[in-house]
PDB file of C-alpha atoms and ligand atoms in Angstrom:
ATOM      1  CA  MET A   1      62.900  20.342  97.999  1.00  0.00           C
ATOM      2  CA  THR A   2      60.189  19.158  95.715  1.00  0.00           C
ATOM      3  CA  ALA A   3      58.973  15.583  95.265  1.00  0.00           C
ATOM      4  CA  MET A   4      58.182  16.331  91.636  1.00  0.00           C
ATOM      5  CA  ARG A   5      59.138  13.781  89.017  1.00  0.00           C
ATOM      6  CA  ILE A   6      59.420  14.663  85.345  1.00  0.00           C
ATOM      7  CA  ILE A   7      58.868  12.177  82.533  1.00  0.00           C
ATOM      8  CA  ARG A   8      60.337  13.770  79.427  1.00  0.00           C
ATOM      9  CA  THR A   9      59.016  12.523  76.115  1.00  0.00           C
ATOM     10  CA  LYS A  10      59.782  13.258  72.496  1.00  0.00           C
ATOM     11  CA  ASP A  11      56.357  14.397  71.407  1.00  0.00           C
ATOM     12  CA  TYR A  12      52.615  14.380  72.092  1.00  0.00           C
ATOM     13  CA  ASP A  13      52.136  10.714  71.227  1.00  0.00           C
ATOM     14  CA  ALA A  14      54.903   9.570  73.533  1.00  0.00           C
ATOM     15  CA  MET A  15      53.565  11.852  76.278  1.00  0.00           C
ATOM     16  CA  SER A  16      50.113  10.349  75.813  1.00  0.00           C
ATOM     17  CA  ALA A  17      51.426   6.783  76.033  1.00  0.00           C
ATOM     18  CA  ALA A  18      53.458   7.545  79.147  1.00  0.00           C
ATOM     19  CA  ALA A  19      50.524   9.176  80.924  1.00  0.00           C
ATOM     20  CA  ALA A  20      48.195   6.349  79.894  1.00  0.00           C
ATOM     21  CA  ARG A  21      50.619   3.809  81.395  1.00  0.00           C
ATOM     22  CA  LEU A  22      50.470   5.623  84.740  1.00  0.00           C
ATOM     23  CA  ILE A  23      46.660   5.675  84.686  1.00  0.00           C
ATOM     24  CA  ALA A  24      46.476   1.997  83.611  1.00  0.00           C
ATOM     25  CA  ALA A  25      48.864   1.075  86.425  1.00  0.00           C
ATOM     26  CA  GLN A  26      46.571   2.857  88.903  1.00  0.00           C
ATOM     27  CA  ILE A  27      43.511   0.956  87.598  1.00  0.00           C
ATOM     28  CA  THR A  28      45.362  -2.364  87.670  1.00  0.00           C
ATOM     29  CA  LEU A  29      46.605  -1.849  91.222  1.00  0.00           C
ATOM     30  CA  LYS A  30      43.203  -0.647  92.505  1.00  0.00           C
ATOM     31  CA  PRO A  31      40.383  -1.673  90.153  1.00  0.00           C
ATOM     32  CA  ASN A  32      37.792   0.479  91.981  1.00  0.00           C
ATOM     33  CA  CYS A  33      40.049   3.541  92.116  1.00  0.00           C
ATOM     34  CA  VAL A  34      38.763   7.091  91.906  1.00  0.00           C
ATOM     35  CA  LEU A  35      40.213   8.862  88.882  1.00  0.00           C
ATOM     36  CA  GLY A  36      40.153  12.649  88.663  1.00  0.00           C
ATOM     37  CA  LEU A  37      39.881  13.466  84.980  1.00  0.00           C
ATOM     38  CA  ALA A  38      40.475  16.487  82.766  1.00  0.00           C
ATOM     39  CA  THR A  39      39.235  17.688  79.403  1.00  0.00           C
ATOM     40  CA  GLY A  40      41.058  19.784  76.766  1.00  0.00           C
ATOM     41  CA  SER A  41      43.510  18.754  74.070  1.00  0.00           C
ATOM     42  CA  SER A  42      46.280  17.467  76.352  1.00  0.00           C
ATOM     43  CA  PRO A  43      44.667  14.247  77.726  1.00  0.00           C
ATOM     44  CA  VAL A  44      42.917  13.113  74.520  1.00  0.00           C
ATOM     45  CA  GLY A  45      45.853  10.971  73.350  1.00  0.00           C
ATOM     46  CA  ALA A  46      46.128   9.334  76.757  1.00  0.00           C
ATOM     47  CA  TYR A  47      42.406   8.525  76.634  1.00  0.00           C
ATOM     48  CA  GLN A  48      42.900   6.947  73.172  1.00  0.00           C
ATOM     49  CA  ASN A  49      45.549   4.632  74.578  1.00  0.00           C
ATOM     50  CA  LEU A  50      43.285   3.636  77.448  1.00  0.00           C
ATOM     51  CA  ILE A  51      40.416   2.926  75.009  1.00  0.00           C
ATOM     52  CA  ALA A  52      42.706   0.721  72.898  1.00  0.00           C
ATOM     53  CA  TRP A  53      43.878  -1.273  75.918  1.00  0.00           C
ATOM     54  CA  ASN A  54      40.297  -1.653  77.151  1.00  0.00           C
ATOM     55  CA  LYS A  55      39.166  -2.907  73.731  1.00  0.00           C
ATOM     56  CA  ALA A  56      42.115  -5.332  73.690  1.00  0.00           C
ATOM     57  CA  GLY A  57      40.884  -6.765  77.013  1.00  0.00           C
ATOM     58  CA  GLU A  58      43.948  -5.557  78.907  1.00  0.00           C
ATOM     59  CA  LEU A  59      42.331  -2.912  81.076  1.00  0.00           C
ATOM     60  CA  ASP A  60      39.036  -3.173  82.950  1.00  0.00           C
ATOM     61  CA  PHE A  61      37.078  -0.024  83.844  1.00  0.00           C
ATOM     62  CA  SER A  62      34.072  -1.867  85.292  1.00  0.00           C
ATOM     63  CA  GLN A  63      34.718  -0.743  88.855  1.00  0.00           C
ATOM     64  CA  VAL A  64      36.427   2.582  88.186  1.00  0.00           C
ATOM     65  CA  ARG A  65      34.809   5.741  89.521  1.00  0.00           C
ATOM     66  CA  SER A  66      35.618   9.163  88.119  1.00  0.00           C
ATOM     67  CA  VAL A  67      35.282  12.816  89.005  1.00  0.00           C
ATOM     68  CA  ASN A  68      36.052  15.500  86.443  1.00  0.00           C
ATOM     69  CA  LEU A  69      37.665  18.772  87.278  1.00  0.00           C
ATOM     70  CA  ASP A  70      35.323  21.282  85.767  1.00  0.00           C
ATOM     71  CA  GLU A  71      32.369  22.334  83.627  1.00  0.00           C
ATOM     72  CA  TYR A  72      31.255  25.496  81.896  1.00  0.00           C
ATOM     73  CA  ALA A  73      28.477  27.363  83.720  1.00  0.00           C
ATOM     74  CA  GLY A  74      25.228  27.334  81.757  1.00  0.00           C
ATOM     75  CA  LEU A  75      25.962  24.311  79.549  1.00  0.00           C
ATOM     76  CA  THR A  76      23.828  21.193  79.957  1.00  0.00           C
ATOM     77  CA  PRO A  77      25.501  17.753  79.684  1.00  0.00           C
ATOM     78  CA  ASP A  78      24.073  17.278  76.165  1.00  0.00           C
ATOM     79  CA  HIS A  79      25.591  20.530  74.837  1.00  0.00           C
ATOM     80  CA  ASP A  80      28.354  19.507  72.435  1.00  0.00           C
ATOM     81  CA  GLN A  81      30.857  21.889  74.045  1.00  0.00           C
ATOM     82  CA  SER A  82      30.091  20.790  77.605  1.00  0.00           C
ATOM     83  CA  TYR A  83      32.808  18.847  79.381  1.00  0.00           C
ATOM     84  CA  ALA A  84      30.279  16.121  80.205  1.00  0.00           C
ATOM     85  CA  TYR A  85      29.785  15.613  76.455  1.00  0.00           C
ATOM     86  CA  PHE A  86      33.554  15.771  75.885  1.00  0.00           C
ATOM     87  CA  MET A  87      34.156  12.976  78.401  1.00  0.00           C
ATOM     88  CA  ARG A  88      31.511  10.688  76.909  1.00  0.00           C
ATOM     89  CA  HIS A  89      32.805  11.351  73.406  1.00  0.00           C
ATOM     90  CA  ASN A  90      36.512  10.955  74.217  1.00  0.00           C
ATOM     91  CA  LEU A  91      36.462   8.225  76.842  1.00  0.00           C
ATOM     92  CA  PHE A  92      33.350   7.007  78.641  1.00  0.00           C
ATOM     93  CA  ASP A  93      31.383   5.814  75.576  1.00  0.00           C
ATOM     94  CA  HIS A  94      34.334   3.710  74.421  1.00  0.00           C
ATOM     95  CA  VAL A  95      35.317   1.795  77.576  1.00  0.00           C
ATOM     96  CA  ASN A  96      33.419  -0.527  79.946  1.00  0.00           C
ATOM     97  CA  ILE A  97      33.052   2.110  82.667  1.00  0.00           C
ATOM     98  CA  ASP A  98      29.636   2.219  84.365  1.00  0.00           C
ATOM     99  CA  GLN A  99      28.423   5.694  83.337  1.00  0.00           C
ATOM    100  CA  LYS A 100      26.661   5.948  86.725  1.00  0.00           C
ATOM    101  CA  ASN A 101      30.112   5.974  88.318  1.00  0.00           C
ATOM    102  CA  THR A 102      31.263   8.960  86.206  1.00  0.00           C
ATOM    103  CA  ASN A 103      30.851  12.465  87.530  1.00  0.00           C
ATOM    104  CA  VAL A 104      31.287  15.911  85.988  1.00  0.00           C
ATOM    105  CA  PRO A 105      30.247  19.040  87.920  1.00  0.00           C
ATOM    106  CA  SER A 106      26.837  20.282  86.734  1.00  0.00           C
ATOM    107  CA  GLY A 107      26.934  23.621  84.920  1.00  0.00           C
ATOM    108  CA  VAL A 108      23.271  24.202  85.551  1.00  0.00           C
ATOM    109  CA  ASN A 109      22.717  23.301  89.200  1.00  0.00           C
ATOM    110  CA  GLY A 110      23.481  26.727  90.629  1.00  0.00           C
ATOM    111  CA  ASP A 111      25.797  27.320  93.530  1.00  0.00           C
ATOM    112  CA  GLU A 112      24.580  24.316  95.508  1.00  0.00           C
ATOM    113  CA  GLU A 113      26.583  22.223  93.029  1.00  0.00           C
ATOM    114  CA  CYS A 114      29.812  23.232  94.766  1.00  0.00           C
ATOM    115  CA  GLU A 115      28.888  21.692  98.094  1.00  0.00           C
ATOM    116  CA  ARG A 116      27.351  18.641  96.409  1.00  0.00           C
ATOM    117  CA  TYR A 117      30.483  17.974  94.382  1.00  0.00           C
ATOM    118  CA  ASP A 118      32.897  18.294  97.301  1.00  0.00           C
ATOM    119  CA  LYS A 119      30.705  15.940  99.347  1.00  0.00           C
ATOM    120  CA  LEU A 120      30.739  13.445  96.473  1.00  0.00           C
ATOM    121  CA  ILE A 121      34.529  13.468  96.368  1.00  0.00           C
ATOM    122  CA  ALA A 122      34.680  13.075 100.154  1.00  0.00           C
ATOM    123  CA  ASP A 123      32.150  10.201 100.077  1.00  0.00           C
ATOM    124  CA  PHE A 124      34.372   8.481  97.524  1.00  0.00           C
ATOM    125  CA  GLY A 125      37.193   8.662 100.037  1.00  0.00           C
ATOM    126  CA  GLY A 126      39.159  11.151  97.943  1.00  0.00           C
ATOM    127  CA  ILE A 127      40.849  10.895  94.582  1.00  0.00           C
ATOM    128  CA  ASP A 128      43.528   8.242  93.942  1.00  0.00           C
ATOM    129  CA  LEU A 129      44.960   9.780  90.787  1.00  0.00           C
ATOM    130  CA  GLN A 130      44.194  13.242  89.455  1.00  0.00           C
ATOM    131  CA  LEU A 131      45.039  13.914  85.796  1.00  0.00           C
ATOM    132  CA  LEU A 132      45.637  17.588  84.925  1.00  0.00           C
ATOM    133  CA  GLY A 133      46.371  19.735  81.915  1.00  0.00           C
ATOM    134  CA  LEU A 134      48.099  23.089  82.293  1.00  0.00           C
ATOM    135  CA  GLY A 135      46.667  26.435  81.187  1.00  0.00           C
ATOM    136  CA  VAL A 136      48.983  28.784  79.291  1.00  0.00           C
ATOM    137  CA  ASN A 137      48.502  31.145  82.244  1.00  0.00           C
ATOM    138  CA  GLY A 138      49.348  28.429  84.765  1.00  0.00           C
ATOM    139  CA  HIS A 139      45.794  27.471  85.648  1.00  0.00           C
ATOM    140  CA  ILE A 140      44.781  23.996  86.823  1.00  0.00           C
ATOM    141  CA  GLY A 141      41.169  22.987  86.444  1.00  0.00           C
ATOM    142  CA  PHE A 142      39.707  26.465  86.015  1.00  0.00           C
ATOM    143  CA  ASN A 143      41.617  27.863  88.979  1.00  0.00           C
ATOM    144  CA  GLU A 144      42.860  31.048  87.347  1.00  0.00           C
ATOM    145  CA  PRO A 145      45.716  33.282  88.597  1.00  0.00           C
ATOM    146  CA  ASP A 146      44.520  35.026  91.763  1.00  0.00           C
ATOM    147  CA  ASP A 147      45.790  36.538  95.003  1.00  0.00           C
ATOM    148  CA  HIS A 148      44.959  33.383  96.983  1.00  0.00           C
ATOM    149  CA  PHE A 149      44.661  29.640  96.411  1.00  0.00           C
ATOM    150  CA  SER A 150      41.079  28.331  96.250  1.00  0.00           C
ATOM    151  CA  LEU A 151      39.767  25.592  98.509  1.00  0.00           C
ATOM    152  CA  GLY A 152      36.792  23.497  97.365  1.00  0.00           C
ATOM    153  CA  THR A 153      34.633  23.449  94.252  1.00  0.00           C
ATOM    154  CA  HIS A 154      33.534  26.947  93.319  1.00  0.00           C
ATOM    155  CA  LYS A 155      32.280  29.143  90.478  1.00  0.00           C
ATOM    156  CA  VAL A 156      34.901  31.175  88.640  1.00  0.00           C
ATOM    157  CA  THR A 157      34.966  33.983  86.110  1.00  0.00           C
ATOM    158  CA  LEU A 158      37.110  32.799  83.208  1.00  0.00           C
ATOM    159  CA  THR A 159      39.928  35.129  82.193  1.00  0.00           C
ATOM    160  CA  GLU A 160      39.966  36.540  78.702  1.00  0.00           C
ATOM    161  CA  SER A 161      43.125  34.546  77.934  1.00  0.00           C
ATOM    162  CA  THR A 162      41.381  31.276  78.850  1.00  0.00           C
ATOM    163  CA  ARG A 163      38.274  32.165  76.816  1.00  0.00           C
ATOM    164  CA  GLU A 164      40.574  33.104  73.951  1.00  0.00           C
ATOM    165  CA  ALA A 165      42.508  29.778  74.266  1.00  0.00           C
ATOM    166  CA  ASN A 166      39.239  27.784  74.298  1.00  0.00           C
ATOM    167  CA  LYS A 167      37.392  29.638  71.543  1.00  0.00           C
ATOM    168  CA  ARG A 168      38.792  27.146  69.006  1.00  0.00           C
ATOM    169  CA  PHE A 169      36.060  24.736  70.090  1.00  0.00           C
ATOM    170  CA  PHE A 170      33.226  27.258  69.544  1.00  0.00           C
ATOM    171  CA  THR A 171      32.063  29.121  66.454  1.00  0.00           C
ATOM    172  CA  SER A 172      32.946  32.500  67.975  1.00  0.00           C
ATOM    173  CA  ILE A 173      34.407  33.951  71.182  1.00  0.00           C
ATOM    174  CA  ASP A 174      30.927  35.268  72.125  1.00  0.00           C
ATOM    175  CA  GLU A 175      29.757  31.700  72.537  1.00  0.00           C
ATOM    176  CA  VAL A 176      32.520  30.764  75.021  1.00  0.00           C
ATOM    177  CA  PRO A 177      30.920  30.812  78.472  1.00  0.00           C
ATOM    178  CA  THR A 178      32.125  33.529  80.858  1.00  0.00           C
ATOM    179  CA  HIS A 179      31.954  31.361  83.978  1.00  0.00           C
ATOM    180  CA  ALA A 180      32.712  27.801  85.018  1.00  0.00           C
ATOM    181  CA  TYR A 181      32.527  25.457  88.009  1.00  0.00           C
ATOM    182  CA  THR A 182      35.817  23.916  89.037  1.00  0.00           C
ATOM    183  CA  MET A 183      37.273  21.778  91.753  1.00  0.00           C
ATOM    184  CA  GLY A 184      39.385  23.943  93.990  1.00  0.00           C
ATOM    185  CA  VAL A 185      43.132  23.844  94.478  1.00  0.00           C
ATOM    186  CA  ARG A 186      42.681  22.100  97.844  1.00  0.00           C
ATOM    187  CA  ASP A 187      40.608  19.352  96.186  1.00  0.00           C
ATOM    188  CA  ILE A 188      43.401  18.832  93.633  1.00  0.00           C
ATOM    189  CA  LEU A 189      46.132  18.858  96.273  1.00  0.00           C
ATOM    190  CA  GLN A 190      44.285  16.242  98.322  1.00  0.00           C
ATOM    191  CA  ALA A 191      44.501  13.721  95.464  1.00  0.00           C
ATOM    192  CA  ARG A 192      46.910  10.987  96.511  1.00  0.00           C
ATOM    193  CA  ARG A 193      48.776  11.195  93.194  1.00  0.00           C
ATOM    194  CA  VAL A 194      48.738  13.958  90.580  1.00  0.00           C
ATOM    195  CA  VAL A 195      49.787  13.457  86.953  1.00  0.00           C
ATOM    196  CA  MET A 196      49.998  16.454  84.611  1.00  0.00           C
ATOM    197  CA  VAL A 197      50.279  16.223  80.840  1.00  0.00           C
ATOM    198  CA  ALA A 198      51.728  19.159  78.894  1.00  0.00           C
ATOM    199  CA  SER A 199      52.741  19.317  75.253  1.00  0.00           C
ATOM    200  CA  GLY A 200      53.956  21.980  72.869  1.00  0.00           C
ATOM    201  CA  ALA A 201      55.935  25.190  72.908  1.00  0.00           C
ATOM    202  CA  ASN A 202      52.923  27.258  74.073  1.00  0.00           C
ATOM    203  CA  LYS A 203      53.130  25.519  77.480  1.00  0.00           C
ATOM    204  CA  ALA A 204      56.874  26.087  77.949  1.00  0.00           C
ATOM    205  CA  GLN A 205      56.631  29.414  79.805  1.00  0.00           C
ATOM    206  CA  ALA A 206      53.869  28.101  82.094  1.00  0.00           C
ATOM    207  CA  ILE A 207      55.993  25.044  82.984  1.00  0.00           C
ATOM    208  CA  LYS A 208      58.963  27.221  83.775  1.00  0.00           C
ATOM    209  CA  ASP A 209      56.907  29.596  85.913  1.00  0.00           C
ATOM    210  CA  ALA A 210      54.977  26.827  87.700  1.00  0.00           C
ATOM    211  CA  PHE A 211      57.746  24.384  88.526  1.00  0.00           C
ATOM    212  CA  PHE A 212      60.966  26.370  88.396  1.00  0.00           C
ATOM    213  CA  GLY A 213      59.807  29.561  90.092  1.00  0.00           C
ATOM    214  CA  PRO A 214      58.208  30.551  93.379  1.00  0.00           C
ATOM    215  CA  VAL A 215      54.979  28.950  94.658  1.00  0.00           C
ATOM    216  CA  THR A 216      52.363  31.649  94.138  1.00  0.00           C
ATOM    217  CA  PRO A 217      48.601  31.814  93.520  1.00  0.00           C
ATOM    218  CA  GLN A 218      49.427  33.975  90.494  1.00  0.00           C
ATOM    219  CA  VAL A 219      50.598  30.667  88.940  1.00  0.00           C
ATOM    220  CA  PRO A 220      48.092  28.178  90.450  1.00  0.00           C
ATOM    221  CA  ALA A 221      49.953  25.062  89.207  1.00  0.00           C
ATOM    222  CA  SER A 222      53.008  26.126  91.247  1.00  0.00           C
ATOM    223  CA  ILE A 223      51.356  24.734  94.399  1.00  0.00           C
ATOM    224  CA  LEU A 224      52.001  21.244  92.964  1.00  0.00           C
ATOM    225  CA  GLN A 225      55.652  21.737  93.962  1.00  0.00           C
ATOM    226  CA  TYR A 226      54.411  20.933  97.464  1.00  0.00           C
ATOM    227  CA  HIS A 227      52.517  17.787  96.460  1.00  0.00           C
ATOM    228  CA  PRO A 228      54.198  14.593  97.769  1.00  0.00           C
ATOM    229  CA  ASP A 229      53.492  12.550  94.626  1.00  0.00           C
ATOM    230  CA  PHE A 230      53.391  14.772  91.550  1.00  0.00           C
ATOM    231  CA  ILE A 231      54.482  13.549  88.090  1.00  0.00           C
ATOM    232  CA  LEU A 232      54.815  15.934  85.158  1.00  0.00           C
ATOM    233  CA  VAL A 233      54.658  14.146  81.801  1.00  0.00           C
ATOM    234  CA  ALA A 234      55.800  16.644  79.198  1.00  0.00           C
ATOM    235  CA  ASP A 235      57.271  16.646  75.739  1.00  0.00           C
ATOM    236  CA  GLU A 236      60.482  18.280  74.591  1.00  0.00           C
ATOM    237  CA  GLU A 237      58.817  21.424  73.308  1.00  0.00           C
ATOM    238  CA  ALA A 238      56.948  21.990  76.569  1.00  0.00           C
ATOM    239  CA  LEU A 239      60.216  21.508  78.488  1.00  0.00           C
ATOM    240  CA  SER A 240      62.242  23.720  76.118  1.00  0.00           C
ATOM    241  CA  LEU A 241      62.639  26.591  78.586  1.00  0.00           C
ATOM    242  CA  ILE A 242      63.959  24.546  81.498  1.00  0.00           C
TER     243      ILE A 242
HETATM  244  C1  F6R B   1      40.268  20.964  81.530  1.00  0.00           C
HETATM  245  C2  F6R B   1      40.963  21.853  82.455  1.00  0.00           C
HETATM  246  C3  F6R B   1      41.937  22.877  81.976  1.00  0.00           C
HETATM  247  C4  F6R B   1      42.876  22.356  80.876  1.00  0.00           C
HETATM  248  C5  F6R B   1      43.860  23.448  80.473  1.00  0.00           C
HETATM  249  C6  F6R B   1      44.743  22.998  79.315  1.00  0.00           C
HETATM  250  O1  F6R B   1      39.375  20.113  82.226  1.00  0.00           O
HETATM  251  O2  F6R B   1      40.713  21.757  83.609  1.00  0.00           O
HETATM  252  O3  F6R B   1      42.708  23.291  83.073  1.00  0.00           O
HETATM  253  O4  F6R B   1      43.565  21.253  81.344  1.00  0.00           O
HETATM  254  O5  F6R B   1      43.152  24.591  80.072  1.00  0.00           O
HETATM  255  O6  F6R B   1      43.950  22.788  78.171  1.00  0.00           O
HETATM  256  P1  F6R B   1      44.545  22.086  76.882  1.00  0.00           P
HETATM  257  O7  F6R B   1      44.899  20.692  77.243  1.00  0.00           O
HETATM  258  O8  F6R B   1      43.421  22.121  75.859  1.00  0.00           O
HETATM  259  O9  F6R B   1      45.736  22.879  76.452  1.00  0.00           O
END
């Protein structure tokens, strides 16, 4: 029996508004909360809602702390395809968050970054709300299909399907990094609440496999079936196979 809740929305904009309301509620209830944040296309609309509410004086980020899921190996924070850059551009530069309280794994710190990042999350007392997107292959963060579930932050080899899916942001596939640093599945599962956003027909099979099939490391998101407070916010197209 899963504790999963599904918020079904008409389209991407409605999904974004619904997810933003959950995040805003978290910030309102606990102003110094720890948000786990994601990059990619799925959360951008939610971030736009949060920015609008912040600018309207309805939402205060001044005490919020954040930890992002992942970063490409080899990219510095000023690289325009790095996830650190993405977060500044899509959220942090537009709200009153203290940038010192924002954290993205370093892509250039070597393997010691993994231990440093897990300690940082632990020192924060864990994550209050983790926002996730869903890979077309069922990945969460950059935890790719595998024969076991990962634990803490680690370096991964990106699958060809993930590099292919992400090449739209680069000039050619050759420029898409081959490796990344990502929080592990255990880190994600330890978040007190997990909210996933998914939109569009290309996520429909992954949603079916992850949440209406067996729990297996071949579909990393499927482990969320065991999370006690997991909310899937998805639009009609993404839910079209279930
Ligand atoms: C991003 C991340 C990835 C994405 C996933 C979906 O920080 O961790 O797992 O959430 O690849 O990407 P989009 O939203 O671009 O379809």
